[in-house]
PDB file of C-alpha atoms in Angstrom:
ATOM      1  CA  UNK A   1       0.128   0.206  -0.002  1.00  0.00           C
ATOM      2  CA  UNK A   2       2.896   2.538   0.520  1.00  0.00           C
ATOM      3  CA  UNK A   3       4.308   2.145  -2.497  1.00  0.00           C
ATOM      4  CA  UNK A   4       1.025   3.314  -4.347  1.00  0.00           C
ATOM      5  CA  UNK A   5       0.685   6.152  -1.888  1.00  0.00           C
ATOM      6  CA  UNK A   6       4.008   7.570  -2.221  1.00  0.00           C
ATOM      7  CA  UNK A   7       3.523   7.059  -6.039  1.00  0.00           C
ATOM      8  CA  UNK A   8       0.436   9.108  -5.750  1.00  0.00           C
ATOM      9  CA  UNK A   9       1.959  11.730  -4.040  1.00  0.00           C
ATOM     10  CA  UNK A  10       5.003  12.013  -6.192  1.00  0.00           C
ATOM     11  CA  UNK A  11       2.619  12.525  -9.300  1.00  0.00           C
ATOM     12  CA  UNK A  12       0.499  15.080  -7.154  1.00  0.00           C
ATOM     13  CA  UNK A  13       3.990  16.868  -6.527  1.00  0.00           C
ATOM     14  CA  UNK A  14       5.035  16.801 -10.093  1.00  0.00           C
ATOM     15  CA  UNK A  15       1.761  18.322 -11.134  1.00  0.00           C
ATOM     16  CA  UNK A  16       1.669  21.235  -8.790  1.00  0.00           C
ATOM     17  CA  UNK A  17       5.166  21.957  -8.874  1.00  0.00           C
ATOM     18  CA  UNK A  18       6.748  20.767 -12.300  1.00  0.00           C
ATOM     19  CA  UNK A  19       4.384  22.994 -14.619  1.00  0.00           C
ATOM     20  CA  UNK A  20       5.336  22.539 -18.261  1.00  0.00           C
ATOM     21  CA  UNK A  21       4.634  26.009 -18.755  1.00  0.00           C
ATOM     22  CA  UNK A  22       6.050  27.771 -15.601  1.00  0.00           C
ATOM     23  CA  UNK A  23       5.086  31.214 -14.635  1.00  0.00           C
ATOM     24  CA  UNK A  24       7.196  34.162 -15.765  1.00  0.00           C
ATOM     25  CA  UNK A  25       7.610  37.649 -14.575  1.00  0.00           C
ATOM     26  CA  UNK A  26       5.769  39.644 -16.982  1.00  0.00           C
ATOM     27  CA  UNK A  27       6.741  43.049 -15.685  1.00  0.00           C
ATOM     28  CA  UNK A  28       9.912  43.990 -14.143  1.00  0.00           C
ATOM     29  CA  UNK A  29       9.830  44.214 -10.502  1.00  0.00           C
ATOM     30  CA  UNK A  30      10.391  48.182 -10.159  1.00  0.00           C
ATOM     31  CA  UNK A  31      11.673  49.653  -6.383  1.00  0.00           C
ATOM     32  CA  UNK A  32      10.499  51.504  -5.102  1.00  0.00           C
ATOM     33  CA  UNK A  33       6.934  50.031  -5.211  1.00  0.00           C
ATOM     34  CA  UNK A  34       3.774  51.920  -5.626  1.00  0.00           C
ATOM     35  CA  UNK A  35       2.582  52.028  -2.062  1.00  0.00           C
ATOM     36  CA  UNK A  36      -1.309  52.882  -1.554  1.00  0.00           C
ATOM     37  CA  UNK A  37      -2.200  53.930   2.440  1.00  0.00           C
ATOM     38  CA  UNK A  38      -5.798  53.582   3.202  1.00  0.00           C
ATOM     39  CA  UNK A  39      -6.595  54.733   6.801  1.00  0.00           C
ATOM     40  CA  UNK A  40      -9.960  54.432   8.755  1.00  0.00           C
ATOM     41  CA  UNK A  41     -10.744  53.898  12.531  1.00  0.00           C
ATOM     42  CA  UNK A  42     -10.967  50.318  14.349  1.00  0.00           C
ATOM     43  CA  UNK A  43     -14.713  49.718  14.474  1.00  0.00           C
ATOM     44  CA  UNK A  44     -16.463  48.102  17.722  1.00  0.00           C
ATOM     45  CA  UNK A  45     -17.554  45.310  15.891  1.00  0.00           C
ATOM     46  CA  UNK A  46     -14.137  44.298  14.856  1.00  0.00           C
ATOM     47  CA  UNK A  47     -12.856  43.795  18.451  1.00  0.00           C
ATOM     48  CA  UNK A  48     -12.911  40.760  20.452  1.00  0.00           C
ATOM     49  CA  UNK A  49     -13.936  39.949  24.214  1.00  0.00           C
ATOM     50  CA  UNK A  50     -10.629  41.847  25.325  1.00  0.00           C
ATOM     51  CA  UNK A  51     -11.259  44.844  23.699  1.00  0.00           C
ATOM     52  CA  UNK A  52      -8.544  44.584  20.864  1.00  0.00           C
ATOM     53  CA  UNK A  53      -8.882  43.987  17.249  1.00  0.00           C
ATOM     54  CA  UNK A  54      -9.459  40.273  16.548  1.00  0.00           C
ATOM     55  CA  UNK A  55      -7.236  38.783  14.695  1.00  0.00           C
ATOM     56  CA  UNK A  56      -8.982  37.535  11.797  1.00  0.00           C
ATOM     57  CA  UNK A  57      -9.914  41.525  11.106  1.00  0.00           C
ATOM     58  CA  UNK A  58      -6.549  42.156  10.182  1.00  0.00           C
ATOM     59  CA  UNK A  59      -7.527  39.933   6.736  1.00  0.00           C
ATOM     60  CA  UNK A  60     -10.390  42.412   6.326  1.00  0.00           C
ATOM     61  CA  UNK A  61      -7.781  45.421   6.478  1.00  0.00           C
ATOM     62  CA  UNK A  62      -5.605  43.651   3.914  1.00  0.00           C
ATOM     63  CA  UNK A  63      -8.636  43.246   1.668  1.00  0.00           C
ATOM     64  CA  UNK A  64      -9.604  47.116   2.158  1.00  0.00           C
ATOM     65  CA  UNK A  65      -5.953  47.755   1.293  1.00  0.00           C
ATOM     66  CA  UNK A  66      -5.930  46.034  -1.921  1.00  0.00           C
ATOM     67  CA  UNK A  67      -9.019  47.017  -2.985  1.00  0.00           C
ATOM     68  CA  UNK A  68      -7.928  50.679  -2.606  1.00  0.00           C
ATOM     69  CA  UNK A  69      -4.801  50.071  -4.280  1.00  0.00           C
ATOM     70  CA  UNK A  70      -6.566  48.764  -7.371  1.00  0.00           C
ATOM     71  CA  UNK A  71      -9.093  51.697  -7.168  1.00  0.00           C
ATOM     72  CA  UNK A  72      -6.286  54.190  -7.001  1.00  0.00           C
ATOM     73  CA  UNK A  73      -4.882  52.328 -10.223  1.00  0.00           C
ATOM     74  CA  UNK A  74      -8.133  53.491 -12.024  1.00  0.00           C
ATOM     75  CA  UNK A  75      -9.950  50.022 -11.350  1.00  0.00           C
ATOM     76  CA  UNK A  76     -12.113  47.888  -9.035  1.00  0.00           C
ATOM     77  CA  UNK A  77     -12.755  44.178  -8.503  1.00  0.00           C
ATOM     78  CA  UNK A  78     -16.303  44.771  -9.986  1.00  0.00           C
ATOM     79  CA  UNK A  79     -14.409  45.486 -13.247  1.00  0.00           C
ATOM     80  CA  UNK A  80     -12.505  42.905 -12.952  1.00  0.00           C
ATOM     81  CA  UNK A  81     -15.029  40.166 -12.725  1.00  0.00           C
ATOM     82  CA  UNK A  82     -17.352  42.048 -15.137  1.00  0.00           C
ATOM     83  CA  UNK A  83     -14.400  41.198 -17.722  1.00  0.00           C
ATOM     84  CA  UNK A  84     -14.711  37.452 -17.025  1.00  0.00           C
ATOM     85  CA  UNK A  85     -11.569  37.108 -14.232  1.00  0.00           C
ATOM     86  CA  UNK A  86     -11.003  36.655 -10.802  1.00  0.00           C
ATOM     87  CA  UNK A  87      -8.517  36.990  -8.164  1.00  0.00           C
ATOM     88  CA  UNK A  88      -9.093  34.507  -5.306  1.00  0.00           C
ATOM     89  CA  UNK A  89      -6.773  34.707  -2.555  1.00  0.00           C
ATOM     90  CA  UNK A  90      -4.600  31.411  -2.535  1.00  0.00           C
ATOM     91  CA  UNK A  91      -2.174  31.847   0.229  1.00  0.00           C
ATOM     92  CA  UNK A  92      -2.050  34.186   3.349  1.00  0.00           C
ATOM     93  CA  UNK A  93       0.541  34.921   5.839  1.00  0.00           C
ATOM     94  CA  UNK A  94       0.295  37.387   8.916  1.00  0.00           C
ATOM     95  CA  UNK A  95       2.768  38.576  11.186  1.00  0.00           C
ATOM     96  CA  UNK A  96       1.453  40.175  14.439  1.00  0.00           C
ATOM     97  CA  UNK A  97       3.448  42.585  15.988  1.00  0.00           C
ATOM     98  CA  UNK A  98       1.309  44.801  17.990  1.00  0.00           C
ATOM     99  CA  UNK A  99      -2.746  45.407  18.551  1.00  0.00           C
ATOM    100  CA  UNK A 100      -5.265  48.146  18.564  1.00  0.00           C
ATOM    101  CA  UNK A 101      -8.623  48.988  20.359  1.00  0.00           C
ATOM    102  CA  UNK A 102     -11.911  50.510  19.215  1.00  0.00           C
ATOM    103  CA  UNK A 103     -11.420  53.897  17.899  1.00  0.00           C
ATOM    104  CA  UNK A 104      -7.971  53.628  17.026  1.00  0.00           C
ATOM    105  CA  UNK A 105      -6.670  54.854  13.881  1.00  0.00           C
ATOM    106  CA  UNK A 106      -4.747  52.607  11.510  1.00  0.00           C
ATOM    107  CA  UNK A 107      -3.159  52.814   8.352  1.00  0.00           C
ATOM    108  CA  UNK A 108      -2.994  49.856   5.727  1.00  0.00           C
ATOM    109  CA  UNK A 109       0.263  50.499   3.315  1.00  0.00           C
ATOM    110  CA  UNK A 110      -0.335  48.184   0.357  1.00  0.00           C
ATOM    111  CA  UNK A 111       2.101  47.208  -2.491  1.00  0.00           C
ATOM    112  CA  UNK A 112       2.567  44.587  -5.076  1.00  0.00           C
ATOM    113  CA  UNK A 113       5.387  42.553  -4.407  1.00  0.00           C
ATOM    114  CA  UNK A 114       5.375  39.864  -7.359  1.00  0.00           C
ATOM    115  CA  UNK A 115       3.819  39.817 -10.809  1.00  0.00           C
ATOM    116  CA  UNK A 116       3.607  36.807 -12.565  1.00  0.00           C
ATOM    117  CA  UNK A 117       1.600  35.508 -15.501  1.00  0.00           C
ATOM    118  CA  UNK A 118      -0.655  33.671 -13.382  1.00  0.00           C
ATOM    119  CA  UNK A 119      -0.187  35.215  -9.947  1.00  0.00           C
ATOM    120  CA  UNK A 120       0.197  38.295  -7.972  1.00  0.00           C
ATOM    121  CA  UNK A 121       1.022  38.938  -4.363  1.00  0.00           C
ATOM    122  CA  UNK A 122       0.485  41.883  -2.434  1.00  0.00           C
ATOM    123  CA  UNK A 123       2.352  42.937   0.373  1.00  0.00           C
ATOM    124  CA  UNK A 124       1.141  44.773   3.668  1.00  0.00           C
ATOM    125  CA  UNK A 125       1.894  46.772   6.695  1.00  0.00           C
ATOM    126  CA  UNK A 126      -0.834  47.865   9.295  1.00  0.00           C
ATOM    127  CA  UNK A 127       0.788  50.659  11.295  1.00  0.00           C
ATOM    128  CA  UNK A 128      -0.590  52.749  14.050  1.00  0.00           C
ATOM    129  CA  UNK A 129      -1.292  56.319  12.320  1.00  0.00           C
ATOM    130  CA  UNK A 130      -0.237  58.266  15.358  1.00  0.00           C
ATOM    131  CA  UNK A 131       2.776  56.531  16.454  1.00  0.00           C
ATOM    132  CA  UNK A 132       3.764  54.890  12.971  1.00  0.00           C
ATOM    133  CA  UNK A 133       4.515  51.740  15.034  1.00  0.00           C
ATOM    134  CA  UNK A 134       3.948  48.735  12.926  1.00  0.00           C
ATOM    135  CA  UNK A 135       0.928  46.288  14.223  1.00  0.00           C
ATOM    136  CA  UNK A 136       0.780  43.596  11.315  1.00  0.00           C
ATOM    137  CA  UNK A 137       2.985  42.638   8.516  1.00  0.00           C
ATOM    138  CA  UNK A 138       2.055  40.190   5.640  1.00  0.00           C
ATOM    139  CA  UNK A 139       0.900  39.244   2.166  1.00  0.00           C
ATOM    140  CA  UNK A 140      -1.657  37.814   0.292  1.00  0.00           C
ATOM    141  CA  UNK A 141      -1.074  35.833  -2.635  1.00  0.00           C
ATOM    142  CA  UNK A 142      -3.638  35.508  -5.648  1.00  0.00           C
ATOM    143  CA  UNK A 143      -4.225  33.543  -8.973  1.00  0.00           C
ATOM    144  CA  UNK A 144      -5.738  34.813 -11.881  1.00  0.00           C
ATOM    145  CA  UNK A 145      -9.023  32.542 -12.673  1.00  0.00           C
ATOM    146  CA  UNK A 146     -11.531  32.607 -15.488  1.00  0.00           C
ATOM    147  CA  UNK A 147     -15.077  32.556 -15.105  1.00  0.00           C
ATOM    148  CA  UNK A 148     -15.154  28.769 -14.526  1.00  0.00           C
ATOM    149  CA  UNK A 149     -12.482  28.998 -11.928  1.00  0.00           C
ATOM    150  CA  UNK A 150      -9.646  27.575 -14.050  1.00  0.00           C
ATOM    151  CA  UNK A 151      -6.134  29.086 -13.696  1.00  0.00           C
ATOM    152  CA  UNK A 152      -5.299  31.457 -16.550  1.00  0.00           C
ATOM    153  CA  UNK A 153      -2.460  33.772 -17.576  1.00  0.00           C
ATOM    154  CA  UNK A 154      -2.896  37.494 -16.408  1.00  0.00           C
ATOM    155  CA  UNK A 155      -5.602  39.126 -19.157  1.00  0.00           C
ATOM    156  CA  UNK A 156      -3.481  41.598 -21.352  1.00  0.00           C
ATOM    157  CA  UNK A 157      -6.514  44.272 -20.371  1.00  0.00           C
ATOM    158  CA  UNK A 158      -5.051  43.976 -16.670  1.00  0.00           C
ATOM    159  CA  UNK A 159      -1.433  44.000 -17.217  1.00  0.00           C
ATOM    160  CA  UNK A 160      -1.152  47.658 -17.106  1.00  0.00           C
ATOM    161  CA  UNK A 161      -3.226  48.064 -14.009  1.00  0.00           C
ATOM    162  CA  UNK A 162      -1.003  45.689 -11.951  1.00  0.00           C
ATOM    163  CA  UNK A 163       2.307  47.235 -12.977  1.00  0.00           C
TER     164      UNK A 163
END
């Protein structure tokens, strides 16, 4: 039984990690990155029983930052979906350094860290607006999919938005 399990795992691993058409960078990774900042107060509904922002809400803050980033570049998620494409999150990572309470003002800094033909990675910092201290850092990784949910290359019409 174990040889079949191992053989099956190897087949799966190859299908995931050894693509016949590996992703390629379609735009140079310019430095410094375009950074979009989104500022808002911590809302009461986002806090937990200890009175601090519940850890899961930082993903909501990341989404706010990402949405504002795309709006600042002249588009929005609704346009992406209306054109027959989607950008689902495939990976998320957060590192918690500090916390905030109801009414505190926070700023989400968002930039694109990686642009590949099928994948885009957004990087984030959530900072305290008053002190500038970093509260949370992290990233979300997304893949381009068509309306049926199949992974596809970034559409030509969207390359300029994510440059």
